[in-house]
Amino acid sequence: MSINTIEEELKECFPYTVQWRRHLHENPEPSFEEWDTRKFIVEKLRSFGYTEIEENVGGGGIVTYLRGKNLGSTIAFRADFDALRIEEETGLPFASKNEGVMHACGHDGHTATLLSVAKVMKAHEDELSGSVKFIFQHAEEVLPGGGKSMVEAGVLDDVDAVYGLHLRSPLEFGTVSYCSGYAMAAADFFDITIQGKGGHAAYPSATVDSVVVASYVVNQLQSIISRNKDPKKAGVLTVSTLKAGDGAHNVIADKAVIKGTVRTFDPELRNLIEEKISTMTRHICDAHGAACEVNYTRGYPALFNHEKETALIKSLFESNRKELKIDSTSMRMGGEDFAYFLQEKPGSFFFVHSGNKEKGIIYPHHHPKFDFDERAMLVGGQCFMDIIGHYLMNGEGSETEEAYKAAVVD
């Protein structure tokens, strides 16, 4: 078996990849409610010849194996398949049929890509030394995330290394990017309720003005980043919502609600910000005679790409993807529950750029007009094939070994 043969087969499969993606896009289902999506994935895997299929892993995930004839490593690939509660505005002929639900983050593309790899490689199963574990994950978009429950269910217990990708719009098609070390932030959220004492706006001294108290809280929370955070460490604290009152001009609101998010990489900074939000809010409220309730929700941990595995994919892609630009990228403040997989086993999470200005594919993720250049799915499949070639194809990945060693040394 040669890489060239598999690449040709993957290209021949590409029309099906597009077809599967468009079916998923047209029939999106939100996190934890992906019933028909799961059936579709299982049906496709069975049609490819897979019989060892585990369903409802960690609550809603799907797993299947490609078992090589000879012993060797077990590597895992993961794709997510949930959609978002967004009303689609793309005008695509295969736009969502489900009102208020849309694939606005590329998960339909991730799943179609992994299905195409599973289909093509099934015909070469006996030629492999080792196994590929295909992981289709539910509920990436909503806490606590399907990744966490799948890992807790033992999905990686028999895995040596795990890899995943994310289509990245609106960055222009033609690049695959990687990031060694911390690549995506821990994503936390806070909700603060301030209870004052309402009354007539003409008599403020008889009230405890929740709007004034909330204003002090919002201003002081910004000082956590500017005055408490080590400037050498990355961190963001954003207040996204401040609500109080019912719109009347002559009423002082008795209650205010503040909501926001915190993004960090360093665990100690994460702890510091959580503690400061609570203590600052309580002290400010105490000083003004108001009560408060502070709820801090820890979201996905920071995603950490392992150095050795990231150096490996860099060298593989540089050696095999001559038509693409292979580039490093900086840390991103977005969150991703693939972080749970990388806490459990070594691996790396990379990005396939999928924007196309000429076609108007310029909108960011989670936008009602989000789309991606479907050619990026073929690129993603080729990248997964490169990884399979290195680990399992009877030494055919050895041509990249020197480049890999050089990358690790560098």
Coordinates of C-alpha atoms in Angstrom, one line a residue:
M1 CA 0.0 0.0 0.0
S2 CA 1.3 3.4 -0.9
I3 CA 0.4 6.9 0.3
N4 CA -0.2 7.9 -3.3
T5 CA -2.8 5.1 -3.8
I6 CA -4.7 6.2 -0.7
E7 CA -4.6 9.8 -1.7
E8 CA -6.2 9.0 -5.0
E9 CA -8.9 6.9 -3.2
L10 CA -9.5 9.8 -0.9
K11 CA -9.9 12.2 -3.8
E12 CA -12.3 9.7 -5.5
C13 CA -14.3 9.7 -2.2
F14 CA -14.5 13.4 -2.0
P15 CA -17.9 13.8 -3.7
Y16 CA -19.3 11.6 -1.0
T17 CA -17.5 13.7 1.6
V18 CA -19.3 16.8 0.3
Q19 CA -22.6 14.9 0.1
W20 CA -22.3 13.8 3.7
R21 CA -21.3 17.2 4.9
R22 CA -24.3 18.8 3.1
H23 CA -26.7 16.2 4.6
L24 CA -25.4 17.0 8.1
H25 CA -25.6 20.7 7.4
E26 CA -29.1 20.5 6.2
N27 CA -30.2 18.5 9.2
P28 CA -28.4 20.0 12.2
E29 CA -29.1 19.0 15.8
P30 CA -28.0 20.9 18.9
S31 CA -25.7 19.5 21.7
F32 CA -27.1 16.5 23.6
E33 CA -29.9 16.2 21.1
E34 CA -28.1 14.7 18.1
W35 CA -30.3 11.7 17.7
D36 CA -30.6 11.5 13.8
T37 CA -27.0 12.6 13.4
R38 CA -25.8 9.6 15.5
K39 CA -28.0 7.3 13.4
F40 CA -26.5 8.7 10.2
I41 CA -22.9 8.2 11.4
V42 CA -23.6 4.6 12.5
E43 CA -25.4 3.7 9.3
K44 CA -22.4 5.1 7.2
L45 CA -19.9 3.2 9.3
R46 CA -21.8 -0.1 8.9
S47 CA -22.1 0.5 5.1
F48 CA -18.3 0.8 5.0
G49 CA -18.0 -2.6 6.7
Y50 CA -17.4 -1.7 10.3
T51 CA -19.0 -4.1 12.8
E52 CA -17.2 -3.2 16.0
I53 CA -19.2 0.0 16.7
E54 CA -19.8 1.4 20.2
E55 CA -22.7 3.7 20.7
N56 CA -23.7 6.1 23.5
V57 CA -20.1 6.3 24.7
G58 CA -20.0 8.9 27.5
G59 CA -23.7 9.5 26.9
G60 CA -23.8 10.1 23.2
G61 CA -20.5 9.4 21.5
I62 CA -19.7 6.8 18.8
V63 CA -16.5 4.8 18.5
T64 CA -15.3 2.3 15.9
Y65 CA -12.0 0.5 15.2
L66 CA -9.9 -0.1 12.2
R67 CA -7.9 -3.2 13.3
G68 CA -4.6 -3.8 11.5
K69 CA -3.6 -7.3 10.7
N70 CA -0.3 -6.9 12.5
L71 CA 0.4 -5.5 16.0
G72 CA 1.3 -1.9 16.5
S73 CA 0.3 1.4 17.9
T74 CA -3.3 2.5 18.4
I75 CA -4.0 6.0 17.4
A76 CA -7.2 7.9 17.7
F77 CA -8.9 10.6 15.6
R78 CA -11.8 12.7 16.9
A79 CA -14.5 14.6 15.1
D80 CA -17.4 16.5 16.8
F81 CA -20.9 16.5 15.3
D82 CA -23.2 18.8 17.3
A83 CA -24.7 22.1 15.9
L84 CA -25.5 25.5 17.5
R85 CA -28.7 27.2 18.3
I86 CA -28.4 29.9 15.6
E87 CA -30.8 30.8 12.9
E88 CA -29.0 30.3 9.6
E89 CA -28.6 33.2 7.1
T90 CA -26.3 31.7 4.5
G91 CA -28.8 31.2 1.7
L92 CA -27.1 28.0 0.8
P93 CA -29.1 25.4 -1.2
F94 CA -28.4 23.0 1.6
A95 CA -29.1 25.4 4.4
S96 CA -30.6 24.1 7.7
K97 CA -34.1 22.8 7.6
N98 CA -34.3 22.9 11.4
E99 CA -35.5 26.3 12.6
G100 CA -33.1 28.0 15.0
V101 CA -30.3 25.4 14.7
M102 CA -27.3 25.6 12.4
H103 CA -23.9 24.1 11.8
A104 CA -22.0 27.4 12.4
C105 CA -18.7 26.0 13.5
G106 CA -17.7 23.4 10.9
H107 CA -18.6 20.3 12.9
D108 CA -20.5 18.9 9.9
G109 CA -17.2 19.2 8.0
H110 CA -15.2 17.5 10.8
T111 CA -17.5 14.5 10.8
A112 CA -17.7 14.2 7.0
T113 CA -13.9 14.3 6.9
L114 CA -13.4 11.5 9.4
L115 CA -16.1 9.4 7.7
S116 CA -14.2 9.7 4.5
V117 CA -11.0 8.5 6.1
A118 CA -12.8 5.6 7.8
K119 CA -14.3 4.6 4.4
V120 CA -11.1 4.7 2.4
M121 CA -8.9 3.0 5.1
K122 CA -11.4 0.1 5.6
A123 CA -10.3 -1.4 2.3
H124 CA -6.7 -1.4 3.6
E125 CA -7.3 -2.7 7.1
D126 CA -5.2 -5.9 6.6
E127 CA -2.2 -3.9 5.4
L128 CA -1.9 -2.0 8.7
S129 CA 0.4 -2.6 11.7
G130 CA -1.7 -1.3 14.6
S131 CA -5.2 0.2 14.9
V132 CA -7.1 3.4 14.3
K133 CA -9.8 4.4 16.7
F134 CA -12.4 6.7 15.2
I135 CA -14.1 8.9 17.8
F136 CA -17.2 10.8 16.9
Q137 CA -18.1 13.1 19.7
H138 CA -21.4 14.7 20.7
A139 CA -21.9 18.0 22.5
E140 CA -18.7 19.9 22.0
E141 CA -20.5 23.3 22.2
V142 CA -22.3 23.0 25.5
L143 CA -20.9 22.4 29.0
P144 CA -19.9 20.0 30.4
G145 CA -19.0 18.8 26.9
G146 CA -19.1 15.4 25.4
G147 CA -15.3 15.1 25.4
K148 CA -15.2 15.0 29.2
S149 CA -17.7 12.3 29.6
M150 CA -16.2 10.2 26.8
V151 CA -12.8 10.4 28.4
E152 CA -14.3 9.5 31.8
A153 CA -15.9 6.5 30.1
G154 CA -12.4 5.2 29.1
V155 CA -12.5 6.1 25.4
L156 CA -8.7 6.6 25.4
D157 CA -7.7 3.7 27.7
D158 CA -6.3 1.7 24.8
V159 CA -4.9 4.6 22.8
D160 CA -1.3 5.6 22.4
A161 CA -1.8 9.0 20.8
V162 CA -4.8 11.1 19.8
Y163 CA -5.3 13.8 17.1
G164 CA -8.0 16.2 16.1
L165 CA -8.5 19.1 13.7
H166 CA -10.7 22.2 13.3
L167 CA -11.6 23.9 10.1
R168 CA -10.7 27.5 10.6
S169 CA -12.7 30.2 8.8
P170 CA -12.3 33.0 7.7
L171 CA -8.6 32.3 7.3
E172 CA -7.9 31.7 3.7
F173 CA -7.8 28.2 2.3
G174 CA -4.3 26.8 1.5
T175 CA -2.7 26.7 5.0
V176 CA -2.6 24.1 7.8
S177 CA -1.4 25.5 11.1
Y178 CA -0.2 24.0 14.3
C179 CA 0.7 25.3 17.8
S180 CA 3.0 23.5 20.2
G181 CA 2.1 23.9 23.9
Y182 CA -0.9 25.8 25.0
A183 CA -3.1 26.4 21.9
M184 CA -6.6 27.3 23.2
A185 CA -7.7 28.8 26.4
A186 CA -9.6 27.6 29.5
A187 CA -13.1 29.0 29.1
D188 CA -14.9 29.9 32.3
F189 CA -18.1 31.9 32.9
F190 CA -19.5 33.9 35.8
D191 CA -22.9 35.1 36.9
I192 CA -23.3 37.8 39.5
T193 CA -26.7 38.8 41.0
I194 CA -26.7 42.0 43.1
Q195 CA -29.7 42.5 45.4
G196 CA -30.2 46.1 46.5
K197 CA -33.3 47.9 47.6
G198 CA -35.5 49.5 45.0
G199 CA -37.5 52.7 45.2
H200 CA -38.5 56.0 43.7
A201 CA -35.7 57.7 41.7
A202 CA -36.5 61.0 43.4
Y203 CA -35.5 59.5 46.8
P204 CA -32.2 57.6 46.2
S205 CA -31.2 57.9 49.9
A206 CA -34.1 55.5 50.8
T207 CA -32.7 52.8 48.4
V208 CA -29.7 50.7 47.7
D209 CA -29.1 51.4 44.0
S210 CA -28.2 48.1 42.4
V211 CA -27.1 49.9 39.2
V212 CA -24.6 52.0 41.0
V213 CA -23.2 48.9 42.9
A214 CA -23.1 46.9 39.7
S215 CA -21.2 49.7 38.0
Y216 CA -18.5 49.7 40.7
V217 CA -18.3 45.9 40.4
V218 CA -17.8 46.0 36.6
N219 CA -15.1 48.7 36.9
Q220 CA -13.2 46.9 39.6
L221 CA -13.3 43.5 37.9
Q222 CA -11.2 45.1 35.1
S223 CA -8.4 45.8 37.5
I224 CA -7.9 42.0 38.0
I225 CA -6.4 41.9 34.5
S226 CA -4.6 45.2 34.7
R227 CA -3.3 45.1 38.3
N228 CA -3.5 41.5 39.6
K229 CA -2.5 39.4 36.6
D230 CA 1.2 38.8 35.8
P231 CA 1.7 40.8 32.6
K232 CA 3.7 37.9 31.2
K233 CA 0.7 35.6 31.4
A234 CA -2.3 35.8 28.9
G235 CA -5.7 36.3 30.3
V236 CA -9.0 37.9 29.4
L237 CA -12.0 39.0 31.6
T238 CA -15.0 40.2 29.7
V239 CA -18.3 41.5 31.2
S240 CA -20.8 40.6 28.5
T241 CA -24.1 41.4 30.2
L242 CA -25.3 44.0 32.6
K243 CA -29.1 44.1 33.2
A244 CA -31.2 46.0 35.7
G245 CA -34.6 47.6 35.9
D246 CA -37.6 47.5 33.6
G247 CA -36.9 50.7 31.6
A248 CA -38.8 53.1 33.8
H249 CA -37.1 56.5 34.1
N250 CA -38.3 57.1 37.7
V251 CA -37.6 53.7 39.4
I252 CA -34.3 52.6 41.0
A253 CA -33.8 48.9 40.3
D254 CA -33.6 46.6 43.2
K255 CA -31.6 44.0 41.3
A256 CA -28.8 43.8 38.8
V257 CA -27.3 40.9 36.9
I258 CA -23.8 40.7 35.5
K259 CA -22.5 38.0 33.3
G260 CA -19.2 37.4 31.7
T261 CA -16.4 35.1 30.7
V262 CA -12.8 34.5 31.7
R263 CA -10.1 33.0 29.4
T264 CA -6.7 31.8 30.7
F265 CA -3.9 29.3 30.1
D266 CA -2.1 29.2 33.4
P267 CA -3.9 27.2 36.1
E268 CA -2.7 29.5 38.9
L269 CA -4.0 32.6 37.1
R270 CA -7.3 30.8 36.6
N271 CA -7.6 30.2 40.3
L272 CA -6.6 33.8 41.1
I273 CA -9.2 35.4 38.8
E274 CA -11.9 33.1 40.2
E275 CA -11.1 34.1 43.7
K276 CA -10.8 37.8 42.9
I277 CA -14.1 38.0 41.2
S278 CA -15.8 36.6 44.3
T279 CA -14.0 38.6 46.9
M280 CA -14.1 41.9 45.1
T281 CA -17.8 41.6 44.4
R282 CA -18.7 40.7 48.0
H283 CA -16.6 43.5 49.4
I284 CA -18.1 46.1 47.1
C285 CA -21.6 44.9 47.8
D286 CA -20.9 44.9 51.6
A287 CA -19.7 48.5 51.4
H288 CA -22.9 49.6 49.7
G289 CA -25.3 47.6 51.8
A290 CA -26.2 45.2 49.0
A291 CA -26.3 41.4 48.9
C292 CA -24.9 39.4 46.2
E293 CA -24.6 35.9 44.8
V294 CA -21.6 34.9 42.7
N295 CA -21.6 31.8 40.6
Y296 CA -18.4 30.9 38.8
T297 CA -18.5 28.0 36.3
R298 CA -15.4 26.3 35.1
G299 CA -15.6 25.4 31.5
Y300 CA -13.2 23.4 29.3
P301 CA -9.5 23.4 30.5
A302 CA -6.8 25.0 28.4
L303 CA -5.9 22.8 25.4
F304 CA -2.2 21.8 25.5
N305 CA -0.6 20.3 22.4
H306 CA 2.2 17.9 23.3
E307 CA 5.6 18.9 21.9
K308 CA 6.7 15.6 20.4
E309 CA 3.4 14.9 18.7
T310 CA 3.1 18.5 17.4
A311 CA 6.7 18.3 16.0
L312 CA 5.7 15.0 14.3
I313 CA 2.7 16.4 12.5
K314 CA 4.6 19.5 11.5
S315 CA 7.3 17.3 9.8
L316 CA 4.7 15.0 8.2
F317 CA 2.7 17.8 6.7
E318 CA 5.8 19.7 5.5
S319 CA 7.0 16.5 3.8
N320 CA 3.8 15.4 2.3
R321 CA 1.7 18.5 1.7
K322 CA 4.0 20.4 -0.6
E323 CA 1.0 22.2 -2.2
L324 CA 0.0 23.8 1.2
K325 CA 1.6 26.3 3.5
I326 CA 2.4 24.7 6.9
D327 CA 2.7 27.3 9.5
S328 CA 2.7 27.8 13.2
T329 CA 0.0 29.8 14.9
S330 CA -0.3 31.6 18.2
M331 CA -2.5 30.7 21.2
R332 CA -6.2 31.4 20.8
M333 CA -8.6 32.5 23.4
G334 CA -11.4 30.3 22.2
G335 CA -12.2 27.1 24.1
E336 CA -12.3 23.5 22.9
D337 CA -13.2 20.3 24.8
F338 CA -10.6 18.3 22.9
A339 CA -8.5 19.6 25.8
Y340 CA -9.8 16.7 27.9
F341 CA -8.4 14.2 25.4
L342 CA -5.0 15.8 25.5
Q343 CA -5.0 15.8 29.3
E344 CA -5.4 12.0 29.1
K345 CA -3.0 11.1 26.3
P346 CA -0.3 12.7 24.1
G347 CA -1.4 14.2 20.8
S348 CA -2.1 17.4 19.0
F349 CA -4.9 19.5 17.6
F350 CA -4.3 21.4 14.4
F351 CA -6.2 23.8 12.2
V352 CA -7.1 23.6 8.5
H353 CA -7.8 27.0 7.1
S354 CA -11.1 27.1 5.2
G355 CA -12.0 30.6 4.2
N356 CA -12.5 31.8 0.6
K357 CA -12.9 35.6 0.0
E358 CA -13.8 35.1 -3.7
K359 CA -16.8 32.9 -2.7
G360 CA -17.7 35.2 0.2
I361 CA -16.7 32.7 2.9
I362 CA -15.4 35.3 5.3
Y363 CA -17.6 35.0 8.3
P364 CA -16.3 33.9 11.7
H365 CA -17.4 30.8 13.6
H366 CA -20.8 31.0 15.4
H367 CA -22.0 33.6 12.8
P368 CA -25.4 33.0 11.1
K369 CA -23.6 33.3 7.7
F370 CA -20.7 31.0 8.6
D371 CA -19.6 28.6 5.9
F372 CA -16.3 27.0 4.8
D373 CA -14.5 26.0 1.6
E374 CA -15.3 22.3 1.3
R375 CA -11.9 21.6 -0.2
A376 CA -10.6 21.9 3.3
M377 CA -12.2 18.6 4.2
L378 CA -10.0 16.9 1.6
V379 CA -7.0 18.6 3.1
G380 CA -8.0 17.4 6.6
G381 CA -8.4 13.9 5.4
Q382 CA -5.0 13.9 3.8
C383 CA -3.5 15.2 7.1
F384 CA -5.1 12.3 8.9
M385 CA -3.8 9.9 6.3
D386 CA -0.3 11.3 6.8
I387 CA -0.5 10.4 10.5
I388 CA -1.8 6.9 9.8
G389 CA 1.1 6.4 7.4
H390 CA 3.6 7.3 10.0
Y391 CA 2.3 5.1 12.8
L392 CA 0.7 2.1 11.0
M393 CA 1.8 1.7 7.4
N394 CA 4.7 -0.8 7.8
G395 CA 7.4 1.9 8.1
E396 CA 6.2 3.9 5.1
G397 CA 6.2 6.9 7.4
S398 CA 9.9 6.4 8.0
E399 CA 10.8 8.8 5.1
T400 CA 9.7 11.6 7.5
E401 CA 11.7 10.3 10.5
E402 CA 14.8 12.5 10.0
A403 CA 12.6 15.6 9.5
Y404 CA 10.7 14.6 12.7
K405 CA 13.9 14.2 14.7
A406 CA 15.2 17.5 13.4
A407 CA 12.0 19.2 14.4
V408 CA 12.2 17.8 17.9
V409 CA 15.8 18.9 18.3
D410 CA 14.9 22.4 17.1

